[in-house]
mmCIF file of C-alpha atoms (C1' of nucleotides) in Angstrom:
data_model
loop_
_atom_site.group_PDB
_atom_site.id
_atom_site.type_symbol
_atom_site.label_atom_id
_atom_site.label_comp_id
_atom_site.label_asym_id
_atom_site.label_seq_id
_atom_site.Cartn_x
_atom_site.Cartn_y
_atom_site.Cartn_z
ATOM 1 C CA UNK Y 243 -2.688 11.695 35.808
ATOM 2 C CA UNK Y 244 -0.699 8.962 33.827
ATOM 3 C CA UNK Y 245 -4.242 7.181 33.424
ATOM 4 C CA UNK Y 246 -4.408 3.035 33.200
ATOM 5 C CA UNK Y 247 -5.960 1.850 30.435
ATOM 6 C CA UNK Y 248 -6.738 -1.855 29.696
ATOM 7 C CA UNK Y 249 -6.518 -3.523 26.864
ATOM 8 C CA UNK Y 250 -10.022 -2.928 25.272
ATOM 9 C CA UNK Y 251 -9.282 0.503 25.407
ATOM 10 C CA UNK Y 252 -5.787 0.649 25.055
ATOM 11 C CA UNK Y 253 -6.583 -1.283 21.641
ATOM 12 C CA UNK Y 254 -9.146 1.566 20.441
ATOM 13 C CA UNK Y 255 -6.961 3.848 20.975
ATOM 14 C CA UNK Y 256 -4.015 2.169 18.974
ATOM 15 C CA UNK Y 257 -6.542 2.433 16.435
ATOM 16 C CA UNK Y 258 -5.752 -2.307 16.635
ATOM 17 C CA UNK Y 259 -7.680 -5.330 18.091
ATOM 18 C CA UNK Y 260 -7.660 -6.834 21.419
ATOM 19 C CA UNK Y 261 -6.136 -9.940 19.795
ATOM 20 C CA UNK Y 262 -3.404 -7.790 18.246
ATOM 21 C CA UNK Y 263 -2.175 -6.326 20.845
ATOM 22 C CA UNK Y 264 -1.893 -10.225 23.031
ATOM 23 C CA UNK Y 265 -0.634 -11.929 20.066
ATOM 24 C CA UNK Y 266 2.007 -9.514 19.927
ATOM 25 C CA UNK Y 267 2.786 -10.303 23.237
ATOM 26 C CA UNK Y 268 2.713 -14.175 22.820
ATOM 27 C CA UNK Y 269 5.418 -13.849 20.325
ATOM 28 C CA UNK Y 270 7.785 -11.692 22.697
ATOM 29 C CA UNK Y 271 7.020 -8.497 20.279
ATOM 30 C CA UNK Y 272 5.359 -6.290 23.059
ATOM 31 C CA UNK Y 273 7.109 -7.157 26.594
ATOM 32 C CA UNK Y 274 4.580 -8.459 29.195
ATOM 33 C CA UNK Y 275 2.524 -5.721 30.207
ATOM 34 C CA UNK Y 276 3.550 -5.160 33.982
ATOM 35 C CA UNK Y 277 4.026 -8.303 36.382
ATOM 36 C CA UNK Y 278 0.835 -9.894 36.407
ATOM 37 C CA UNK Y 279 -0.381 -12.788 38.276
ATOM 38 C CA UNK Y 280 -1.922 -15.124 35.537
ATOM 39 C CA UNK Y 281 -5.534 -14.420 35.013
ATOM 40 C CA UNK Y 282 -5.450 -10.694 36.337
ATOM 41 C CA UNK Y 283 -5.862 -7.983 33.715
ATOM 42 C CA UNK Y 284 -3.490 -6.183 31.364
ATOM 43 C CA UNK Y 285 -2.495 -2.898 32.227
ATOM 44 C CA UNK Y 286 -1.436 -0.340 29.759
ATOM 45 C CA UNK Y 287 0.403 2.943 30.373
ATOM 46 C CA UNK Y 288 -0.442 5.667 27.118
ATOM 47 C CA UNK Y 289 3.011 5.668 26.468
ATOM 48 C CA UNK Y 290 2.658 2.193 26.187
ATOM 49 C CA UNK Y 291 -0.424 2.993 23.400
ATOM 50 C CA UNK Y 292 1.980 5.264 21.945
ATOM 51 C CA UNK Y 293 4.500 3.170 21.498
ATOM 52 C CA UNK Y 294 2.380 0.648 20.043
ATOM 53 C CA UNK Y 295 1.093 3.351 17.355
ATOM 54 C CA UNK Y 296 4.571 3.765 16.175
ATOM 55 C CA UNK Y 297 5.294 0.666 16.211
ATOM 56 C CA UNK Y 298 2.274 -0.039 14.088
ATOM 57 C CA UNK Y 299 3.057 2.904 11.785
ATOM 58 C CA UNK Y 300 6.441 1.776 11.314
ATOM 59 C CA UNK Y 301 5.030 -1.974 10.327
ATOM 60 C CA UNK Y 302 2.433 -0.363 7.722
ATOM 61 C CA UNK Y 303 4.954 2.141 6.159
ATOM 62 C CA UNK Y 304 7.622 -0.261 6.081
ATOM 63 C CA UNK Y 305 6.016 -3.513 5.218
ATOM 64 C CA UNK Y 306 7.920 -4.992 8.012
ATOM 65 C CA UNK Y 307 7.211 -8.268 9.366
ATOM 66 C CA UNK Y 308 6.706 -9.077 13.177
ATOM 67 C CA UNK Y 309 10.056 -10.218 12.897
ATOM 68 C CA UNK Y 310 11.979 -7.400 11.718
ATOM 69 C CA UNK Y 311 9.734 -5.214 13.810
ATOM 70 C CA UNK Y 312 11.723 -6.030 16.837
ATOM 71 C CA UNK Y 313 14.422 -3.637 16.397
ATOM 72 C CA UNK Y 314 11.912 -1.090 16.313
ATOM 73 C CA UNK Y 315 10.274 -2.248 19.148
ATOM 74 C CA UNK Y 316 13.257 -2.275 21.400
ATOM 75 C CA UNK Y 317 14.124 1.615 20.150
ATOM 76 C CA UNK Y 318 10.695 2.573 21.799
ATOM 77 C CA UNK Y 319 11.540 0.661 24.693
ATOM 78 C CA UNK Y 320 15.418 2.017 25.158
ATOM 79 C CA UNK Y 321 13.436 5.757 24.659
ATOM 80 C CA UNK Y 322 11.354 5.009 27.866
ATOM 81 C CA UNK Y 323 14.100 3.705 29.669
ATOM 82 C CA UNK Y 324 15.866 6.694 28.873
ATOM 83 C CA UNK Y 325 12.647 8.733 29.906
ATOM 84 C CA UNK Y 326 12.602 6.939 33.231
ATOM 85 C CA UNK Y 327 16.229 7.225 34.069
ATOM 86 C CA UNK Y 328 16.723 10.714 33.003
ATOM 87 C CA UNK Y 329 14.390 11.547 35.873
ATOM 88 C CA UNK Y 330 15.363 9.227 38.407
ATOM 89 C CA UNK Y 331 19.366 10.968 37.640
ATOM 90 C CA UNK Y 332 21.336 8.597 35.678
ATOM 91 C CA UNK Y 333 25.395 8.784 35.067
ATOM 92 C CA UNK Y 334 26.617 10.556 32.311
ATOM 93 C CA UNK Y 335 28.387 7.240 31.389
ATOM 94 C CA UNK Y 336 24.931 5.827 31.569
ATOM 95 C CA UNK Y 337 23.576 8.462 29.383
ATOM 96 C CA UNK Y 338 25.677 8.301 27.225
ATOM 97 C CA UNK Y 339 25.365 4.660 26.497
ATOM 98 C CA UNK Y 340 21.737 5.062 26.133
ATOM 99 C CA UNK Y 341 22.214 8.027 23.961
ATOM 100 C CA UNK Y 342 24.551 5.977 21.556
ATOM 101 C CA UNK Y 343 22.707 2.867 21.310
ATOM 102 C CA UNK Y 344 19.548 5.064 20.665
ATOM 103 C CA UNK Y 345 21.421 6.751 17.253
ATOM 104 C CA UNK Y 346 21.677 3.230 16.763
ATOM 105 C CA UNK Y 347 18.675 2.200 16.391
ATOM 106 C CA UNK Y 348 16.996 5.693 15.598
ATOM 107 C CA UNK Y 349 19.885 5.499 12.395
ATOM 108 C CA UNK Y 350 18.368 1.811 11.539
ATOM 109 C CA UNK Y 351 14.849 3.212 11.034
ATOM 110 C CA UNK Y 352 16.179 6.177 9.121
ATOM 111 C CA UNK Y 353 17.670 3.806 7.175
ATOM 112 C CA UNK Y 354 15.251 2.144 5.864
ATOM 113 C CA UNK Y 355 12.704 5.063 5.717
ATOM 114 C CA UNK Y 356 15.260 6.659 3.317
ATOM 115 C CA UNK Y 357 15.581 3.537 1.086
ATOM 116 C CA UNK Y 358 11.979 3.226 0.728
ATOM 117 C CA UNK Y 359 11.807 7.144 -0.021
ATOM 118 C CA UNK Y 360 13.952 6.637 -3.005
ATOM 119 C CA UNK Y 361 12.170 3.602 -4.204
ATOM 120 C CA UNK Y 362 9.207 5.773 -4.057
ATOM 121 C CA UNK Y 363 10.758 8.472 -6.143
ATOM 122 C CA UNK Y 364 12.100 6.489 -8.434
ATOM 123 C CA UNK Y 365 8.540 4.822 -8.964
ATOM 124 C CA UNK Y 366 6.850 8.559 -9.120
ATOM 125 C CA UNK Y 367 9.441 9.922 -11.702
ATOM 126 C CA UNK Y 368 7.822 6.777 -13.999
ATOM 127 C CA UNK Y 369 4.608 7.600 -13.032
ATOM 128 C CA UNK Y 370 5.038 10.778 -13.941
ATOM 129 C CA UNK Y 371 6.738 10.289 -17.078
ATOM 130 C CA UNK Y 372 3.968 8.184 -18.041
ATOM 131 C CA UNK Y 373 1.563 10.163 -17.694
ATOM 132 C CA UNK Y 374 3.051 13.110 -19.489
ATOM 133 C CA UNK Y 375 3.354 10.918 -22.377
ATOM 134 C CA UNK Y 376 -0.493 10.497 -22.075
ATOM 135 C CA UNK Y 377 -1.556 14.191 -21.444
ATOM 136 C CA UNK Y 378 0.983 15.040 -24.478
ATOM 137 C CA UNK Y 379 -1.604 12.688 -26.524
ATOM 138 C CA UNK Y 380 -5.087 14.026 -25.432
ATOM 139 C CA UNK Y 381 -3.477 17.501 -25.992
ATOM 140 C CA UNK Y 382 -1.756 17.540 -29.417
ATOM 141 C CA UNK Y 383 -2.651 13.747 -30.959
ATOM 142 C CA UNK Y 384 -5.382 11.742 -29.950
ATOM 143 C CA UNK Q 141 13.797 -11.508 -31.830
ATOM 144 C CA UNK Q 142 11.297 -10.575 -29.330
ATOM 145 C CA UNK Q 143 12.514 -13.651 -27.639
ATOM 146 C CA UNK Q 144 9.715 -16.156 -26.203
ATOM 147 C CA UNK Q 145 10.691 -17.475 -22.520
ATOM 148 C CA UNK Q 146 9.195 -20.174 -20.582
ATOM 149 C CA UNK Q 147 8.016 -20.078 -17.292
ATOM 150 C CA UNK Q 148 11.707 -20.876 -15.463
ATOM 151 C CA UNK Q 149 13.471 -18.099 -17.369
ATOM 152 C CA UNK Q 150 10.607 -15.543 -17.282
ATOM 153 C CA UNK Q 151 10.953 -15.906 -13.159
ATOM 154 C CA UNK Q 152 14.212 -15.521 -13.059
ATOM 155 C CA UNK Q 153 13.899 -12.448 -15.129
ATOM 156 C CA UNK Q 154 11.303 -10.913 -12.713
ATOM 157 C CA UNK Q 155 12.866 -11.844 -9.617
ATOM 158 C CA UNK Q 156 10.041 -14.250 -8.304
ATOM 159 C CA UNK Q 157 9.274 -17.747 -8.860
ATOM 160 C CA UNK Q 158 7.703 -20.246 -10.999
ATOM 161 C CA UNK Q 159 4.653 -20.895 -8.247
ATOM 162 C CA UNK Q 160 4.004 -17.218 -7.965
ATOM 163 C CA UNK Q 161 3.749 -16.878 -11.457
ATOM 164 C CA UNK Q 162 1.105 -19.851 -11.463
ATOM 165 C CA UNK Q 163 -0.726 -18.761 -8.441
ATOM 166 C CA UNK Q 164 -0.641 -15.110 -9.650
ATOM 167 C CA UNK Q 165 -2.418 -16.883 -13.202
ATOM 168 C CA UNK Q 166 -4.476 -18.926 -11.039
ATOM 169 C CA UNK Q 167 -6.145 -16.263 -9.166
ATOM 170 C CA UNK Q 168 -6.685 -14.163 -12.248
ATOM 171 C CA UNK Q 169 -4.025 -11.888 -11.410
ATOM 172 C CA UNK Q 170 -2.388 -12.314 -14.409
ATOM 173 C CA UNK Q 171 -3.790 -13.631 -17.799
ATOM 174 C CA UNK Q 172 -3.618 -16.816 -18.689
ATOM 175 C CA UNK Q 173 -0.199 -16.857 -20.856
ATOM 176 C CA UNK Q 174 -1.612 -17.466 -24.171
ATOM 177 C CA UNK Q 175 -3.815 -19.989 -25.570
ATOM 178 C CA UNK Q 176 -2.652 -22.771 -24.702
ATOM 179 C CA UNK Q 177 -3.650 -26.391 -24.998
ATOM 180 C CA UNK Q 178 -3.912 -28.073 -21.463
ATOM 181 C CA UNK Q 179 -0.443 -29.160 -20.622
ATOM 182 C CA UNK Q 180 1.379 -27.362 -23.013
ATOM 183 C CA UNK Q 181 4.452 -25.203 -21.361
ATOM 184 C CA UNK Q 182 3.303 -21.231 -21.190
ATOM 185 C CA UNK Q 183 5.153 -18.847 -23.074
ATOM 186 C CA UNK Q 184 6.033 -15.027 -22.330
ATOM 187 C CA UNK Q 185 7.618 -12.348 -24.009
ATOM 188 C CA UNK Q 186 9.778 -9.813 -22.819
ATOM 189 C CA UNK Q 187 6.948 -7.618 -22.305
ATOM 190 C CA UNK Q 188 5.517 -9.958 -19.926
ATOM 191 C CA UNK Q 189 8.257 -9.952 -17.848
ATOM 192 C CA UNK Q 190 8.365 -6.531 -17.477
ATOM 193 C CA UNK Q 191 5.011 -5.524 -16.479
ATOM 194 C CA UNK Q 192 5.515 -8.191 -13.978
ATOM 195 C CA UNK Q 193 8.204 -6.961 -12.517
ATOM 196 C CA UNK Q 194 6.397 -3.654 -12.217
ATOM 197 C CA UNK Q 195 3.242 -5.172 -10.719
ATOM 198 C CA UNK Q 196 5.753 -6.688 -8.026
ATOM 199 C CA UNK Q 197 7.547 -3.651 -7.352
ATOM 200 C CA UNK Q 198 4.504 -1.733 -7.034
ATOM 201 C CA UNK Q 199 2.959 -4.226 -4.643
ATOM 202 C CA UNK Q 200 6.255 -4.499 -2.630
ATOM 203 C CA UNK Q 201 6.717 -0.384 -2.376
ATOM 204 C CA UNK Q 202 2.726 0.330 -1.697
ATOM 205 C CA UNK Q 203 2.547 -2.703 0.611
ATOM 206 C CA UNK Q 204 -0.969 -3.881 -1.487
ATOM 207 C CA UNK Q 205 -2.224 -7.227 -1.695
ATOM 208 C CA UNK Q 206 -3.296 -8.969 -4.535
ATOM 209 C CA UNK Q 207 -6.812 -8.339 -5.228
ATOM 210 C CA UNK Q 208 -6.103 -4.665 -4.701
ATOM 211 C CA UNK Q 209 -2.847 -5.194 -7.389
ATOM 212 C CA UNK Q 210 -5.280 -5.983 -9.945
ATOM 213 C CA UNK Q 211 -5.931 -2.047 -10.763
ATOM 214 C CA UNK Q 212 -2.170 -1.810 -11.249
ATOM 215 C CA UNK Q 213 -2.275 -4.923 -13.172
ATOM 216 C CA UNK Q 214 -5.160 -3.513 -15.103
ATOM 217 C CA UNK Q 215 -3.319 -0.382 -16.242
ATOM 218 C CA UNK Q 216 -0.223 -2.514 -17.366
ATOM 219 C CA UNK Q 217 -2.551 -4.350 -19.820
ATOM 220 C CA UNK Q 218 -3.984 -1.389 -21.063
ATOM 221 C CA UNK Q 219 0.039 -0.096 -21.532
ATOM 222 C CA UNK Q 220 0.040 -3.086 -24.072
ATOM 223 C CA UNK Q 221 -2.753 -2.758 -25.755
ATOM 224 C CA UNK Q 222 -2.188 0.866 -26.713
ATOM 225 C CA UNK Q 223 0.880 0.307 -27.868
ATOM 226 C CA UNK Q 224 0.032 -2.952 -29.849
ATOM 227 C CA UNK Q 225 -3.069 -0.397 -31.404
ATOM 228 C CA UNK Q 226 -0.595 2.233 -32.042
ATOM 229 C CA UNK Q 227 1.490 0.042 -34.808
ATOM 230 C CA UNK Q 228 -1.435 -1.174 -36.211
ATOM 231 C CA UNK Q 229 -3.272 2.276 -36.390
ATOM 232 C CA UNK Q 230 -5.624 2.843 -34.793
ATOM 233 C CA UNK Q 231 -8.944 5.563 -34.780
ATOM 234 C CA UNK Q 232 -8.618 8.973 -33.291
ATOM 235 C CA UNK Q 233 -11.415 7.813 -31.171
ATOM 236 C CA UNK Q 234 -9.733 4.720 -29.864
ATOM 237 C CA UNK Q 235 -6.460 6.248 -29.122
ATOM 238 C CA UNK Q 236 -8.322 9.221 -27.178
ATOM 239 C CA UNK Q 237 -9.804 6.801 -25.319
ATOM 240 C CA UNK Q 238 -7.458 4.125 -24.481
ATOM 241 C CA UNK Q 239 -5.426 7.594 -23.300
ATOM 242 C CA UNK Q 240 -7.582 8.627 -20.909
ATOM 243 C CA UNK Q 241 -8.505 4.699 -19.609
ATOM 244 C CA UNK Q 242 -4.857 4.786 -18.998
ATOM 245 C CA UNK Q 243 -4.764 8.304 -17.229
ATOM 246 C CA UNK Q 244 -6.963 7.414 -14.918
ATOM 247 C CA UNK Q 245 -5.255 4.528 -14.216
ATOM 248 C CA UNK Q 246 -1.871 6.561 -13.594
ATOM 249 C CA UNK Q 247 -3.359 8.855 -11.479
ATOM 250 C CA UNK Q 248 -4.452 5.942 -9.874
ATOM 251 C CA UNK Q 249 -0.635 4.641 -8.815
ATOM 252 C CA UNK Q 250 0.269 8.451 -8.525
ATOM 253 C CA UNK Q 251 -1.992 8.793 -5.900
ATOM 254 C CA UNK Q 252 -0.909 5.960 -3.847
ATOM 255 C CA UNK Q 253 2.535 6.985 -4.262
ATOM 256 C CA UNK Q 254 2.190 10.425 -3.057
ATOM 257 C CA UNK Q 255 -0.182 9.401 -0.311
ATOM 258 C CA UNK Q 256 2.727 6.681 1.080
ATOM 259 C CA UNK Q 257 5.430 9.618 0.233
ATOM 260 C CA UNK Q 258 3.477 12.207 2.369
ATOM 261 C CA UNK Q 259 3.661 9.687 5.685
ATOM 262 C CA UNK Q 260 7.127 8.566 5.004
ATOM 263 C CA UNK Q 261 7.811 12.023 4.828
ATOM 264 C CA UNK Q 262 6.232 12.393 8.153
ATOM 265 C CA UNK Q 263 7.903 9.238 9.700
ATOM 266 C CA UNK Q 264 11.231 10.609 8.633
ATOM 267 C CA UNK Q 265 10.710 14.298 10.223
ATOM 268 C CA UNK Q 266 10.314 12.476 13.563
ATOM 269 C CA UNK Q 267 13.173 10.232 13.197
ATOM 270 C CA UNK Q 268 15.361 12.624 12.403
ATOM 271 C CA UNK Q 269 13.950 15.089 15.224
ATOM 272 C CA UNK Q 270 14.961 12.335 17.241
ATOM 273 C CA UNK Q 271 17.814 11.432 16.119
ATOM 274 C CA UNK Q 272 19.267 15.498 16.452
ATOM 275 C CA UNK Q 273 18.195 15.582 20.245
ATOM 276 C CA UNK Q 274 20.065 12.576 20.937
ATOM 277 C CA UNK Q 275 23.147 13.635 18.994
ATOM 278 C CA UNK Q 276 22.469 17.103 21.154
ATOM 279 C CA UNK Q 277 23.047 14.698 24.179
ATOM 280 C CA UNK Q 278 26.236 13.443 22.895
ATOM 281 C CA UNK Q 279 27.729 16.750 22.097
ATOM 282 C CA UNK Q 280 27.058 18.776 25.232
ATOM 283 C CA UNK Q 281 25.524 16.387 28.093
ATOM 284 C CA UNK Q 282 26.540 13.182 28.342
ATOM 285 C "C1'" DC V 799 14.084 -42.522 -31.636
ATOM 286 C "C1'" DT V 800 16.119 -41.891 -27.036
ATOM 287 C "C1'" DA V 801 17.462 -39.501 -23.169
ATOM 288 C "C1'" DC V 802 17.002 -35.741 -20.278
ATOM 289 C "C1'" DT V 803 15.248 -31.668 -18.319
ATOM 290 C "C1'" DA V 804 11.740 -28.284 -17.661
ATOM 291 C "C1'" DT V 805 6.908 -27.800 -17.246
ATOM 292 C "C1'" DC V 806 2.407 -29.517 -16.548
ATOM 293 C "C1'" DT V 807 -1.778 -30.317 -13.310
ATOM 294 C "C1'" DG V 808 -3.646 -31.314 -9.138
ATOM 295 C "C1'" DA V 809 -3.413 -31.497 -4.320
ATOM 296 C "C1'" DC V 810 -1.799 -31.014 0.091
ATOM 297 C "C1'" DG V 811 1.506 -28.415 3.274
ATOM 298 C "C1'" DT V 812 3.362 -24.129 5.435
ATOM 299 C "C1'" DG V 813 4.307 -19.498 7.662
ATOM 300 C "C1'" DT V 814 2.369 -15.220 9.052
ATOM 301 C "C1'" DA V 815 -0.890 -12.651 11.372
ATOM 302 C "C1'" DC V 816 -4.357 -12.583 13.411
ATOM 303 C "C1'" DG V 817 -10.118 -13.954 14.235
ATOM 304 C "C1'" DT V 818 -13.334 -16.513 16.889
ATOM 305 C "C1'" DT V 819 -15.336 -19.193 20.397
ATOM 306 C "C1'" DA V 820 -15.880 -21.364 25.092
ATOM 307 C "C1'" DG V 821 -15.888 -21.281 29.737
ATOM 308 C "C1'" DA V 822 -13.955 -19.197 33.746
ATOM 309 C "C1'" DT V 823 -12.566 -14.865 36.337
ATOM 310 C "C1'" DA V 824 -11.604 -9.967 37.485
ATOM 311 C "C1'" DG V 825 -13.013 -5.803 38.886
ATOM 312 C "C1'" DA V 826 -16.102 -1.647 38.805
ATOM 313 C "C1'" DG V 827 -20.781 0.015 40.065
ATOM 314 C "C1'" DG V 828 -24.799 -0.043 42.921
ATOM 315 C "C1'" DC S 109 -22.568 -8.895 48.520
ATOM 316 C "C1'" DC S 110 -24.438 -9.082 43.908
ATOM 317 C "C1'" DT S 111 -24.499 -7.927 39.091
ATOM 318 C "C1'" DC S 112 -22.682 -7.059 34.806
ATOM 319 C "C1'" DT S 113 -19.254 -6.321 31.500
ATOM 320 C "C1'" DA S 114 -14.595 -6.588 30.045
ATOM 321 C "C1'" DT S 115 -10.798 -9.514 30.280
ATOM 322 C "C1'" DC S 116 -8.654 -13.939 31.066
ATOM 323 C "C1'" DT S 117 -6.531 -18.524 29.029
ATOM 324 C "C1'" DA S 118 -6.569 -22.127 25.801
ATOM 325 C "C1'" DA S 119 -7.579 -23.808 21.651
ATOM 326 C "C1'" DC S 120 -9.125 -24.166 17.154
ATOM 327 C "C1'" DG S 121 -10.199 -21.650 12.700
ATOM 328 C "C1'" DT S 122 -9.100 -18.566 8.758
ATOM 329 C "C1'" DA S 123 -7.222 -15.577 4.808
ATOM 330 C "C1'" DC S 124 -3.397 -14.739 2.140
ATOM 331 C "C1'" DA S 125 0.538 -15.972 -0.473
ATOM 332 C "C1'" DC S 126 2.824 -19.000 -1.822
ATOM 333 C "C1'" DG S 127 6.046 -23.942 -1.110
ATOM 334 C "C1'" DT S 128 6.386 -28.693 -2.084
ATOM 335 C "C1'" DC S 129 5.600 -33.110 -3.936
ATOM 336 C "C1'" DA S 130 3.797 -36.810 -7.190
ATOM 337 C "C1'" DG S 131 3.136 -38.524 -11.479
ATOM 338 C "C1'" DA S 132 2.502 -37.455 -16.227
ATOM 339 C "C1'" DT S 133 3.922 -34.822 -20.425
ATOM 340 C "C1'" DA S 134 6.301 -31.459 -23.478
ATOM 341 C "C1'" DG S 135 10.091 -30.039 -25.850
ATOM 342 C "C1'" DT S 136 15.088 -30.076 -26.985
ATOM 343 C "C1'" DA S 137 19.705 -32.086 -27.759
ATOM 344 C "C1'" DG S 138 22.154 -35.839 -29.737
#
DNA sequence: CTACTATCTGACGTGTACGTTAGATAGAGG
DNA sequence: CCTCTATCTAACGTACACGTCAGATAGTAG
């Protein structure tokens, strides 16, 4: 069911390169896909492709750099250990831990989402401004 | 009175530094300050500074580089123009058409904005979807 | 005029984020 | 078992956006 992709494909659908996708793990960004004995190929999961899509979204919307995007990353990879545990029947106290570092980071990215929101607006209401000013003249002046 | 600022002064008034300001010349980002004679200091107004500051905000909220900045850049010389014309009177004619030069270039940034705005908006509905099943957890599971 | 600081023009260096190429290997299909 | 393509590692190359440094010059204060 949960089909294994490799990293050609896993890259297409990312909508990102082959080279993106190992750079990312050279710098410790993306974790090692699975234990691999060197030389062997990558396998991907399409969580793992999802992951990487938000990840990427979050990069492009953000301007983050690969850097910064590491808080992110680890968010995605708390929500599949959550996935995973949840099923295999974790503690509460263990739930509960997850849960609250998860509002952590979830609460880091809303963060900044909502900063750059009303950067945005503040830039639109300008915009806007400016181009009343201009319609005003093509109507009644100019 | 509109004071004249050297290169030093006009960065520190736009937030960014004396090489960007050369590079962003350099690449004909910006005008060359002036006519200057080789080796004499560049000068700026007040003015300058400010449509700098917008071209950086605008590039740091959209996330564009700098060969795609030079449409915003663009429209912030046209801002100058019409309102150098404007004082000095200019035709019917002219003023119609520097208006609608510059509409187009509004829409232009408008655009972007509400484009980036939309998938923010997007980003954020998931984050927060995310953020109220894990507070769900907290409250009556965990 | 002198002293001092900011700016000037090259030119080379740097960090980030990958692209590209070479030569070997893995793994799926027949 | 053989073939063929995608993937492997390692290494060098590249585009963008500046940083940094050297040596000369401009402009201002005294």
């Amino acid at each position: 069911m949960t089909a294994v992709l490799r990293i050609g494909e896993a890259a297409r659908r990312a909508e990102t390169t082959v080279r993106t996708i190992r750079y990312y793990e050279e710098i410790g960004l993306l974790p090692a896909a699975g234990t691999r004995e060197s030389g062997a190929h990558r396998v991907y999961s399409e969580q793992d492709v999802e992951r990487l899509r938000w990840v990427l979204r979050v990069k492009e919307l953000l301007g983050l750099s690969l850097e910064e995007l590491k808080e992110v990353v680890e968010g995605e990879e708390l929500r599949e250990v959550r996935r995973e545990e949840y099923h295999g029947g974790a503690s509460p106290e263990r739930r509960h831990e997850l849960a609250v570092e998860g509002l952590r980071l979830v609460g880091y990215q809303l963060d900044l989402v909502a900063r750059r929101q009303a950067e945005l607006d503040d830039l639109r209401a300008e915009l806007t401004a400016r181009r009343d000013r201009l319609e005003a003249i093509l109507r009644d002046g100019a």
